[in-house]
Short mmCIF file of C-alpha atoms and ligand atoms in Angstrom, two decimals:
data_model
loop_
_atom_site.label_atom_id
_atom_site.label_comp_id
_atom_site.label_asym_id
_atom_site.label_seq_id
_atom_site.Cartn_x
_atom_site.Cartn_y
_atom_site.Cartn_z
CA MET A 1 -29.26 13.45 -20.29
CA LYS A 2 -26.94 15.24 -18.12
CA LEU A 3 -24.69 13.28 -15.72
CA LEU A 4 -22.58 14.02 -12.69
CA ILE A 5 -19.28 12.40 -11.82
CA ILE A 6 -17.71 13.07 -8.34
CA GLY A 7 -13.92 13.15 -8.39
CA GLY A 8 -11.04 14.58 -10.20
CA GLY A 9 -8.60 11.76 -10.99
CA GLY A 10 -7.70 9.40 -13.85
CA ARG A 11 -10.37 7.09 -13.02
CA GLU A 12 -13.12 9.95 -13.37
CA HIS A 13 -11.63 11.27 -16.54
CA ALA A 14 -11.90 7.77 -17.98
CA LEU A 15 -15.52 7.35 -16.92
CA ALA A 16 -16.57 10.72 -18.09
CA TRP A 17 -14.71 9.97 -21.54
CA ARG A 18 -16.75 6.83 -22.04
CA LEU A 19 -20.09 8.22 -20.66
CA ALA A 20 -19.68 11.37 -23.05
CA GLN A 21 -19.55 9.11 -26.11
CA SER A 22 -23.15 8.01 -25.41
CA PRO A 23 -25.48 9.39 -27.89
CA ARG A 24 -27.98 9.82 -24.92
CA VAL A 25 -25.64 11.99 -22.97
CA LYS A 26 -25.55 15.78 -23.44
CA THR A 27 -23.13 16.84 -20.82
CA VAL A 28 -21.02 14.97 -18.18
CA PHE A 29 -20.23 17.39 -15.22
CA VAL A 30 -17.14 16.38 -13.22
CA ALA A 31 -16.66 17.68 -9.65
CA PRO A 32 -14.18 18.93 -9.30
CA GLY A 33 -12.58 17.30 -12.51
CA ASN A 34 -9.04 18.20 -13.77
CA GLY A 35 -7.30 19.79 -16.82
CA GLY A 36 -8.35 16.97 -19.01
CA THR A 37 -11.99 17.16 -18.09
CA ALA A 38 -11.87 20.76 -18.53
CA CYS A 39 -11.05 20.76 -22.17
CA SER A 40 -13.06 17.54 -23.47
CA PRO A 41 -16.02 17.73 -25.40
CA ARG A 42 -19.20 17.28 -23.67
CA MET A 43 -17.64 17.49 -20.24
CA GLN A 44 -17.76 20.46 -17.86
CA ASN A 45 -15.99 20.94 -14.50
CA VAL A 46 -17.99 21.91 -11.50
CA ASP A 47 -16.02 23.64 -8.61
CA ILE A 48 -18.03 22.09 -5.71
CA THR A 49 -16.86 19.53 -3.10
CA ASN A 50 -19.38 20.00 -0.17
CA LEU A 51 -21.64 16.94 -0.41
CA HIS A 52 -24.79 19.01 0.33
CA ASP A 53 -23.93 21.48 -2.37
CA LEU A 54 -23.34 18.57 -4.85
CA ALA A 55 -26.83 17.33 -4.13
CA ASN A 56 -28.36 20.71 -4.71
CA PHE A 57 -26.41 21.00 -7.89
CA ALA A 58 -27.68 17.71 -9.03
CA ARG A 59 -31.34 18.62 -8.37
CA ASN A 60 -31.06 22.11 -9.83
CA GLU A 61 -29.39 21.00 -12.94
CA GLY A 62 -31.56 18.06 -13.42
CA ILE A 63 -28.84 15.38 -13.35
CA ALA A 64 -30.15 11.87 -14.41
CA TYR A 65 -27.89 10.24 -12.16
CA THR A 66 -24.41 10.61 -10.39
CA VAL A 67 -21.34 8.29 -10.13
CA VAL A 68 -18.94 8.46 -7.41
CA GLY A 69 -15.38 7.87 -8.22
CA PRO A 70 -13.25 7.98 -5.07
CA GLU A 71 -13.54 6.51 -1.54
CA ALA A 72 -13.69 9.67 0.48
CA PRO A 73 -17.21 10.95 -0.33
CA LEU A 74 -18.41 7.35 -0.02
CA ALA A 75 -17.15 7.02 3.41
CA ALA A 76 -18.59 10.52 4.20
CA GLY A 77 -22.06 9.28 3.18
CA VAL A 78 -22.57 11.00 -0.20
CA VAL A 79 -24.78 8.25 -1.28
CA ASP A 80 -27.17 8.52 1.68
CA ILE A 81 -27.32 12.32 1.23
CA PHE A 82 -28.41 12.02 -2.38
CA ARG A 83 -30.87 9.09 -1.72
CA GLU A 84 -32.59 11.01 1.01
CA GLN A 85 -33.24 13.66 -1.36
CA GLY A 86 -34.52 11.13 -4.00
CA LEU A 87 -31.52 11.74 -6.15
CA LYS A 88 -30.16 8.75 -8.25
CA ILE A 89 -26.61 7.87 -7.48
CA PHE A 90 -24.39 4.91 -8.17
CA GLY A 91 -22.28 3.93 -5.10
CA PRO A 92 -22.40 2.25 -1.82
CA SER A 93 -24.27 3.72 1.31
CA GLN A 94 -21.81 5.00 4.13
CA ALA A 95 -22.55 1.81 6.10
CA ALA A 96 -21.56 -0.48 3.11
CA ALA A 97 -18.58 1.55 2.41
CA GLN A 98 -17.11 0.39 5.66
CA LEU A 99 -15.78 -2.47 3.63
CA GLU A 100 -13.11 -0.17 2.57
CA SER A 101 -13.10 2.63 5.24
CA SER A 102 -12.54 0.23 8.08
CA LYS A 103 -10.10 -2.66 7.68
CA ASP A 104 -11.44 -4.10 10.94
CA PHE A 105 -14.89 -4.07 9.74
CA ALA A 106 -13.73 -5.76 6.49
CA LYS A 107 -11.75 -8.38 8.39
CA ALA A 108 -14.53 -9.26 10.90
CA PHE A 109 -17.06 -9.27 8.05
CA MET A 110 -14.81 -11.85 6.10
CA VAL A 111 -14.43 -14.01 9.12
CA ARG A 112 -18.21 -14.06 9.64
CA HIS A 113 -19.05 -14.78 6.08
CA HIS A 114 -16.21 -17.47 5.53
CA ILE A 115 -14.63 -15.36 2.86
CA PRO A 116 -10.88 -16.39 2.60
CA THR A 117 -8.44 -13.68 3.93
CA ALA A 118 -5.14 -13.52 5.88
CA ALA A 119 -5.25 -14.37 9.46
CA TYR A 120 -5.26 -11.36 11.64
CA GLN A 121 -5.87 -9.49 14.92
CA THR A 122 -6.90 -5.83 15.67
CA PHE A 123 -5.38 -3.68 18.43
CA THR A 124 -5.85 -0.42 19.87
CA ASP A 125 -3.12 -0.68 22.57
CA ALA A 126 0.41 -0.57 21.27
CA GLU A 127 2.08 -2.79 23.67
CA GLN A 128 -0.45 -5.62 23.02
CA ALA A 129 0.10 -5.12 19.21
CA LYS A 130 3.94 -5.34 19.74
CA ALA A 131 3.62 -8.34 21.89
CA TYR A 132 1.70 -9.98 19.09
CA ILE A 133 4.16 -9.05 16.61
CA ARG A 134 7.06 -10.56 18.61
CA GLN A 135 5.08 -13.70 18.97
CA GLN A 136 4.35 -13.99 15.30
CA GLY A 137 7.68 -12.81 13.80
CA ALA A 138 8.38 -11.21 10.48
CA PRO A 139 7.52 -10.76 7.70
CA ILE A 140 4.19 -9.27 8.88
CA VAL A 141 1.80 -6.74 7.73
CA VAL A 142 0.53 -3.63 9.74
CA LYS A 143 -2.53 -1.70 8.50
CA ALA A 144 -4.05 1.41 9.77
CA ASP A 145 -7.85 0.69 10.34
CA GLY A 146 -9.06 3.78 8.51
CA LEU A 147 -8.66 5.48 5.04
CA ALA A 148 -5.06 6.61 4.73
CA ALA A 149 -4.83 7.42 0.95
CA GLY A 150 -2.84 4.20 0.20
CA LYS A 151 -0.38 4.90 2.96
CA GLY A 152 -1.74 2.95 5.79
CA VAL A 153 -0.19 -0.50 4.89
CA ILE A 154 3.34 -1.48 6.05
CA VAL A 155 4.51 -4.76 4.74
CA ALA A 156 7.31 -5.32 7.41
CA GLU A 157 10.27 -7.51 6.33
CA THR A 158 11.56 -7.39 9.82
CA GLU A 159 10.13 -7.39 13.36
CA GLN A 160 11.75 -3.77 13.98
CA GLN A 161 9.80 -2.31 10.86
CA ALA A 162 6.60 -3.72 12.14
CA LEU A 163 7.23 -2.35 15.72
CA ASP A 164 7.92 0.99 14.25
CA ALA A 165 4.91 0.96 12.24
CA VAL A 166 2.76 0.26 15.32
CA ASP A 167 4.54 3.18 17.03
CA SER A 168 3.80 5.59 14.16
CA MET A 169 0.07 4.51 13.75
CA LEU A 170 -0.88 3.96 17.49
CA GLY A 171 1.74 5.91 19.29
CA ASP A 172 2.30 9.44 17.79
CA GLY A 173 -1.07 10.11 16.29
CA SER A 174 0.52 10.77 12.88
CA PHE A 175 -2.34 8.79 11.08
CA GLY A 176 -5.04 10.54 13.24
CA GLN A 177 -8.42 8.69 13.59
CA ALA A 178 -7.32 6.32 10.57
CA GLY A 179 -4.56 4.85 12.98
CA ALA A 180 -6.55 4.67 16.10
CA ARG A 181 -6.75 0.96 15.52
CA VAL A 182 -4.44 -1.27 13.77
CA VAL A 183 -4.84 -4.58 11.97
CA ILE A 184 -1.96 -6.86 12.03
CA GLU A 185 -2.00 -9.61 9.59
CA GLU A 186 -0.30 -12.64 8.13
CA PHE A 187 2.09 -11.92 5.17
CA LEU A 188 0.93 -13.59 2.08
CA THR A 189 2.87 -14.33 -1.10
CA GLY A 190 1.66 -14.73 -4.72
CA GLU A 191 0.43 -12.66 -7.48
CA GLU A 192 -2.10 -9.84 -7.01
CA ALA A 193 -5.07 -9.17 -9.18
CA SER A 194 -7.93 -6.58 -9.04
CA PHE A 195 -11.34 -8.17 -9.44
CA ILE A 196 -14.18 -5.53 -9.72
CA VAL A 197 -17.96 -6.02 -10.06
CA MET A 198 -20.84 -3.69 -10.20
CA CYS A 199 -23.91 -4.49 -8.21
CA ASP A 200 -27.29 -2.99 -8.00
CA GLY A 201 -28.04 -4.64 -4.77
CA ASN A 202 -29.04 -7.93 -6.26
CA THR A 203 -27.52 -8.49 -9.70
CA ILE A 204 -23.65 -8.83 -10.15
CA VAL A 205 -21.81 -7.66 -13.30
CA PRO A 206 -18.17 -8.54 -13.43
CA MET A 207 -15.93 -5.92 -14.86
CA ALA A 208 -13.01 -7.38 -17.16
CA SER A 209 -10.09 -8.58 -14.91
CA SER A 210 -7.06 -6.38 -14.46
CA GLN A 211 -3.73 -5.96 -12.83
CA ASP A 212 -2.13 -2.94 -11.26
CA HIS A 213 1.40 -2.15 -10.54
CA LYS A 214 1.70 -0.72 -6.90
CA ARG A 215 5.48 -0.07 -6.55
CA LEU A 216 7.06 3.05 -8.10
CA LEU A 217 9.83 1.49 -9.78
CA ASP A 218 10.49 -1.19 -12.60
CA ASN A 219 10.90 -4.83 -11.37
CA ASP A 220 8.30 -3.99 -8.51
CA GLN A 221 10.84 -2.08 -6.55
CA GLY A 222 10.61 1.28 -4.70
CA PRO A 223 7.83 2.51 -2.43
CA ASN A 224 4.07 1.62 -2.78
CA THR A 225 1.97 4.08 -4.70
CA GLY A 226 -1.70 4.55 -5.68
CA GLY A 227 -0.79 2.49 -8.84
CA MET A 228 1.69 3.20 -11.55
CA GLY A 229 -0.07 1.28 -14.35
CA ALA A 230 -2.67 -1.40 -15.16
CA TYR A 231 -3.80 -3.59 -18.07
CA SER A 232 -6.81 -5.66 -18.71
CA PRO A 233 -7.32 -8.59 -19.02
CA ALA A 234 -5.16 -9.94 -16.55
CA PRO A 235 -4.07 -13.41 -17.70
CA VAL A 236 -3.67 -14.82 -14.14
CA VAL A 237 -7.50 -14.64 -13.75
CA SER A 238 -8.34 -17.66 -16.14
CA PRO A 239 -11.82 -18.66 -16.71
CA ALA A 240 -11.62 -21.19 -13.86
CA LEU A 241 -10.19 -18.71 -11.38
CA HIS A 242 -12.76 -16.17 -12.43
CA GLU A 243 -15.48 -18.69 -11.42
CA ARG A 244 -13.99 -19.37 -8.13
CA ILE A 245 -13.35 -15.62 -7.39
CA MET A 246 -17.19 -15.16 -8.11
CA ARG A 247 -18.25 -18.28 -5.87
CA GLU A 248 -15.64 -17.88 -3.05
CA VAL A 249 -15.36 -14.21 -2.80
CA ILE A 250 -17.88 -11.93 -4.59
CA GLU A 251 -21.12 -13.81 -4.25
CA PRO A 252 -20.49 -14.45 -0.39
CA THR A 253 -19.73 -10.72 -0.04
CA ILE A 254 -22.83 -9.50 -1.76
CA ASP A 255 -25.04 -12.08 0.10
CA GLY A 256 -23.13 -11.36 3.21
CA MET A 257 -23.84 -7.77 3.13
CA LYS A 258 -27.55 -8.39 2.36
CA LYS A 259 -27.71 -10.75 5.46
CA ASP A 260 -26.03 -8.18 7.65
CA GLY A 261 -28.85 -5.70 6.41
CA ILE A 262 -26.61 -3.33 4.47
CA PRO A 263 -26.94 -4.19 0.94
CA PHE A 264 -24.27 -3.40 -1.30
CA THR A 265 -24.85 -1.25 -4.31
CA GLY A 266 -22.05 0.26 -6.39
CA PHE A 267 -18.54 -1.02 -7.45
CA LEU A 268 -17.01 -3.73 -5.31
CA TYR A 269 -13.37 -4.13 -5.60
CA ALA A 270 -11.57 -7.26 -4.27
CA GLY A 271 -7.77 -6.83 -4.16
CA LEU A 272 -6.75 -10.64 -4.28
CA MET A 273 -3.56 -12.50 -3.47
CA ILE A 274 -3.36 -15.59 -5.83
CA GLY A 275 -0.95 -18.24 -4.50
CA ASP A 276 0.96 -20.79 -6.57
CA GLY A 277 -0.63 -24.06 -7.87
CA HIS A 278 -3.33 -25.16 -10.14
CA ASP A 279 -6.35 -22.95 -10.70
CA ALA A 280 -8.71 -25.42 -9.08
CA THR A 281 -6.80 -25.52 -5.84
CA ARG A 282 -4.42 -22.50 -5.53
CA PRO A 283 -4.89 -20.43 -2.65
CA LEU A 284 -7.09 -17.28 -3.28
CA LYS A 285 -7.28 -14.70 -0.52
CA VAL A 286 -8.83 -11.14 -0.25
CA LEU A 287 -6.13 -8.56 0.59
CA GLU A 288 -8.50 -5.87 0.83
CA TYR A 289 -11.82 -4.50 -0.36
CA ASN A 290 -12.45 -1.13 -2.11
CA CYS A 291 -15.90 0.22 -2.64
CA ARG A 292 -15.16 1.79 -5.92
CA MET A 293 -13.43 1.34 -9.15
CA GLY A 294 -9.58 1.20 -8.97
CA ASP A 295 -7.28 3.88 -10.32
CA PRO A 296 -5.46 3.17 -12.86
CA GLU A 297 -7.50 0.06 -13.40
CA THR A 298 -10.49 2.01 -14.58
CA GLN A 299 -8.52 3.56 -17.42
CA PRO A 300 -7.88 0.15 -19.33
CA ILE A 301 -11.13 -1.31 -18.28
CA VAL A 302 -13.30 1.51 -19.68
CA MET A 303 -11.31 1.37 -22.93
CA ARG A 304 -12.63 -2.22 -23.45
CA ILE A 305 -16.37 -1.26 -22.98
CA ARG A 306 -18.06 -1.46 -26.47
CA ASN A 307 -21.61 -0.74 -25.48
CA ASP A 308 -23.34 2.33 -24.00
CA LEU A 309 -21.99 2.79 -20.31
CA ALA A 310 -24.61 5.45 -19.73
CA THR A 311 -27.38 2.77 -20.19
CA VAL A 312 -25.57 0.32 -18.00
CA PHE A 313 -25.18 2.92 -15.11
CA GLU A 314 -28.91 3.90 -15.55
CA ASP A 315 -29.99 0.39 -15.31
CA ALA A 316 -27.90 0.00 -12.10
CA VAL A 317 -29.38 2.86 -10.33
CA GLU A 318 -32.78 1.62 -11.34
CA GLY A 319 -32.09 -1.80 -9.92
CA ARG A 320 -32.40 -3.62 -13.16
CA LEU A 321 -28.85 -4.52 -14.02
CA GLN A 322 -28.57 -7.61 -16.36
CA PRO A 323 -25.80 -10.18 -15.54
CA HIS A 324 -24.01 -9.65 -19.03
CA ALA A 325 -24.83 -5.97 -19.26
CA ILE A 326 -21.13 -5.13 -20.65
CA ASP A 327 -19.87 -5.95 -23.97
CA TRP A 328 -16.10 -6.53 -23.68
CA ASP A 329 -13.77 -5.93 -26.38
CA PRO A 330 -11.42 -9.05 -26.50
CA ARG A 331 -8.37 -7.11 -27.03
CA THR A 332 -5.88 -5.90 -24.39
CA ALA A 333 -5.84 -2.23 -22.97
CA LEU A 334 -2.84 -1.00 -21.18
CA GLY A 335 -2.40 2.29 -19.16
CA VAL A 336 0.82 3.80 -18.11
CA VAL A 337 0.89 6.41 -15.28
CA VAL A 338 3.03 9.60 -15.77
CA ALA A 339 3.78 10.74 -12.03
CA ALA A 340 5.27 14.10 -10.89
CA HIS A 341 8.79 14.65 -9.54
CA ASN A 342 9.13 13.22 -6.12
CA TYR A 343 5.99 11.07 -6.21
CA PRO A 344 4.85 9.54 -3.86
CA ALA A 345 6.54 11.20 -0.95
CA THR A 346 6.01 14.89 -1.66
CA PRO A 347 4.96 15.30 -5.33
CA ARG A 348 6.21 18.68 -6.74
CA THR A 349 3.11 20.53 -8.25
CA GLY A 350 2.93 23.45 -10.71
CA ASP A 351 5.14 22.03 -13.43
CA VAL A 352 4.23 22.83 -17.06
CA ILE A 353 3.14 19.82 -19.06
CA SER A 354 3.42 20.17 -22.89
CA GLN A 355 3.58 18.06 -26.03
CA LEU A 356 0.81 15.76 -24.98
CA PRO A 357 0.27 13.12 -27.69
CA ALA A 358 -2.97 13.58 -29.89
CA ASP A 359 -5.56 11.25 -28.78
CA THR A 360 -6.73 8.55 -31.36
CA THR A 361 -9.54 6.06 -31.30
CA HIS A 362 -6.96 3.41 -29.76
CA CYS A 363 -4.88 5.71 -27.51
CA VAL A 364 -6.06 8.23 -25.04
CA THR A 365 -4.34 10.34 -22.42
CA PHE A 366 -6.45 10.60 -19.34
CA HIS A 367 -5.59 13.28 -16.80
CA ALA A 368 -5.30 12.96 -13.18
CA GLY A 369 -3.32 15.67 -11.23
CA THR A 370 -3.48 18.36 -13.96
CA THR A 371 -4.98 21.81 -13.93
CA LEU A 372 -5.73 24.21 -16.81
CA ARG A 373 -4.78 27.91 -16.35
CA ASP A 374 -4.83 30.44 -19.27
CA GLY A 375 -4.73 27.66 -21.78
CA GLN A 376 -1.50 26.00 -20.27
CA LEU A 377 -1.54 22.55 -18.36
CA TYR A 378 0.20 22.39 -14.99
CA THR A 379 0.66 19.44 -12.57
CA SER A 380 -1.45 19.68 -9.56
CA GLY A 381 -0.98 16.11 -7.89
CA GLY A 382 1.34 13.16 -7.69
CA ARG A 383 -0.12 11.06 -10.47
CA VAL A 384 -0.36 13.46 -13.46
CA LEU A 385 -1.48 11.32 -16.67
CA CYS A 386 -2.30 7.86 -17.48
CA VAL A 387 -1.66 7.14 -21.25
CA THR A 388 -4.03 4.26 -22.15
CA GLY A 389 -4.08 2.22 -25.43
CA LEU A 390 -5.99 -0.69 -26.86
CA ALA A 391 -4.46 -3.17 -29.23
CA ASP A 392 -4.54 -6.90 -30.39
CA THR A 393 -1.76 -8.01 -28.25
CA VAL A 394 -0.32 -6.81 -25.06
CA GLU A 395 3.07 -6.21 -26.93
CA ALA A 396 1.23 -3.84 -29.47
CA ALA A 397 -0.64 -2.02 -26.72
CA ARG A 398 2.50 -1.49 -24.75
CA THR A 399 4.52 -0.13 -27.72
CA MET A 400 1.81 2.23 -28.69
CA VAL A 401 1.38 3.58 -25.11
CA TYR A 402 5.13 4.02 -24.53
CA ASP A 403 5.47 5.79 -27.94
CA ALA A 404 3.06 8.14 -26.75
CA VAL A 405 4.36 8.53 -23.22
CA GLN A 406 7.71 9.44 -24.64
CA GLN A 407 6.28 12.52 -26.31
CA VAL A 408 5.20 14.00 -23.13
CA GLN A 409 7.30 16.93 -21.91
CA LEU A 410 7.16 17.35 -18.04
CA ASP A 411 10.09 18.26 -15.82
CA GLY A 412 10.99 15.49 -13.38
CA MET A 413 8.38 13.05 -14.91
CA GLN A 414 8.47 9.43 -13.59
CA TYR A 415 7.07 6.37 -15.22
CA ARG A 416 7.49 2.65 -15.10
CA THR A 417 8.87 1.07 -18.32
CA ASP A 418 7.75 -2.60 -17.47
CA ILE A 419 3.95 -2.29 -17.19
CA ALA A 420 2.30 -5.81 -18.05
CA TRP A 421 5.53 -7.67 -17.52
CA ARG A 422 3.62 -10.50 -15.95
CA ALA A 423 1.29 -10.84 -18.94
CA LEU A 424 4.33 -10.85 -21.25
CA GLN A 425 5.95 -13.43 -19.00
CA ALA A 426 2.78 -15.61 -19.13
CA SER A 427 2.71 -15.44 -23.04
CA ALA A 428 6.30 -16.09 -23.53
P1 AMP B 501 -4.17 -2.93 0.84
O1 AMP B 501 -4.12 -1.41 0.87
O2 AMP B 501 -4.61 -3.58 1.88
O3 AMP B 501 -4.35 -3.52 -0.63
O4 AMP B 501 -2.52 -3.03 0.83
C1 AMP B 501 -1.56 -2.52 -0.11
C2 AMP B 501 -0.61 -3.51 -0.67
O5 AMP B 501 0.10 -4.10 0.38
C3 AMP B 501 -1.21 -4.58 -1.44
O6 AMP B 501 -1.59 -4.36 -2.63
C4 AMP B 501 -0.12 -5.76 -1.17
O7 AMP B 501 0.79 -5.43 -2.16
C5 AMP B 501 0.36 -5.32 0.19
N1 AMP B 501 -0.31 -6.15 0.98
C6 AMP B 501 -1.46 -5.91 1.76
N2 AMP B 501 -1.67 -6.89 2.64
C7 AMP B 501 -0.79 -8.00 2.47
C8 AMP B 501 -0.42 -9.15 3.07
N3 AMP B 501 -1.33 -9.69 4.06
N4 AMP B 501 0.55 -9.78 2.69
C9 AMP B 501 1.45 -9.23 1.77
N5 AMP B 501 1.30 -8.14 1.09
C10 AMP B 501 0.13 -7.46 1.44
N1 LIG B 502 -5.05 0.98 -7.83
C1 LIG B 502 -5.34 0.46 -6.76
C2 LIG B 502 -6.69 1.21 -6.25
O1 LIG B 502 -7.42 2.01 -6.77
O2 LIG B 502 -6.87 1.06 -5.02
#
């Protein structure tokens, strides 16, 4: 069969890589794809971004089903457009994607369905927002309501930073529609984990646990990014905590969406803050929902899938997912992101990338912001590569991946040297 993946990042390259290994798959089309998907076996880039044109492509090409990677096409209603035309697609409807596309929607939903999250209030008026900040004090968190490509959250350590964030979101319009409303919420402490499931509307299939590294620099310093590296499994998500997350967060979310008349299909990603204490009682709160897989969490997660992912997605779009549909490799997968010069502020593009490590069965370089021109790879985005390896231990995976990362030649490249430090600390 022929499949279509919408997106062009590391997440989409990783999904395409796993799907292309299925004996049932002839070609995975990736729209728009990147320099990695341009030269991988059984993958083909498609230079289409308009959602109606993508639906036409899927019909004309006889695509068995489409998988959507990023949030923007989901929030723009790509799933509704495909379904109206009888085309199979895996992802949430535009209405369901509001769990990610509107923080205010997500917070009100969580309160309505008793799903644990930070206390909050929503404002459209800057003066009222500021009065609330002065009353609550710092630290406090200010979030633009809409999609802001990972830049809409300010964790303010001082009251002044929070007031400035309100001004820049509600005041000068620099966030556009995304900042027309702000959510101001309680500052939470603890350890973050990404908990992702797939759902066909009824059956829930948990993905392996994972942990991202959001800050640019080692020791979780520097600005927030889209994610600088991830690994799976995340030891913080013990079996007892896994069970609690399913019962306290995931199941009430899927049930709540059903009750609200907007059943959720697709990937549901709960970004969690896990406070200190024993697993049975430690605080567990939702920081955010995403309605898609994480990037870079996908890269290590798909490395651990042992069975045919193409069949799993087929069952999902047909509404016949089985609860244990995925056979997980018990080993650890770890991915390190190589980012461009000056990422995340204003990443430089157009740099030559060379000396990419050769892929092996256990170590693969997934591409993100790369483009292939006349046989040469160039950077075209902030996050450029995610070198991902699978090994018996966290240490072994880490050594393998950093050996490969160090071969890469790219002027101004940045990467963290401490991916999975929490897992190593936990096993020490
Ligand atoms: P979000 O896009 O909502 O996940 O926020 C991005 C990052 O900001 C999260 O991964 C956390 O590191 C941080 N963050 C968000 N909300 C809070 C909160 N209420 N308390 C502390 N940190 C937060
Ligand atoms: N890595 C975080 C995200 O995909 O939202």
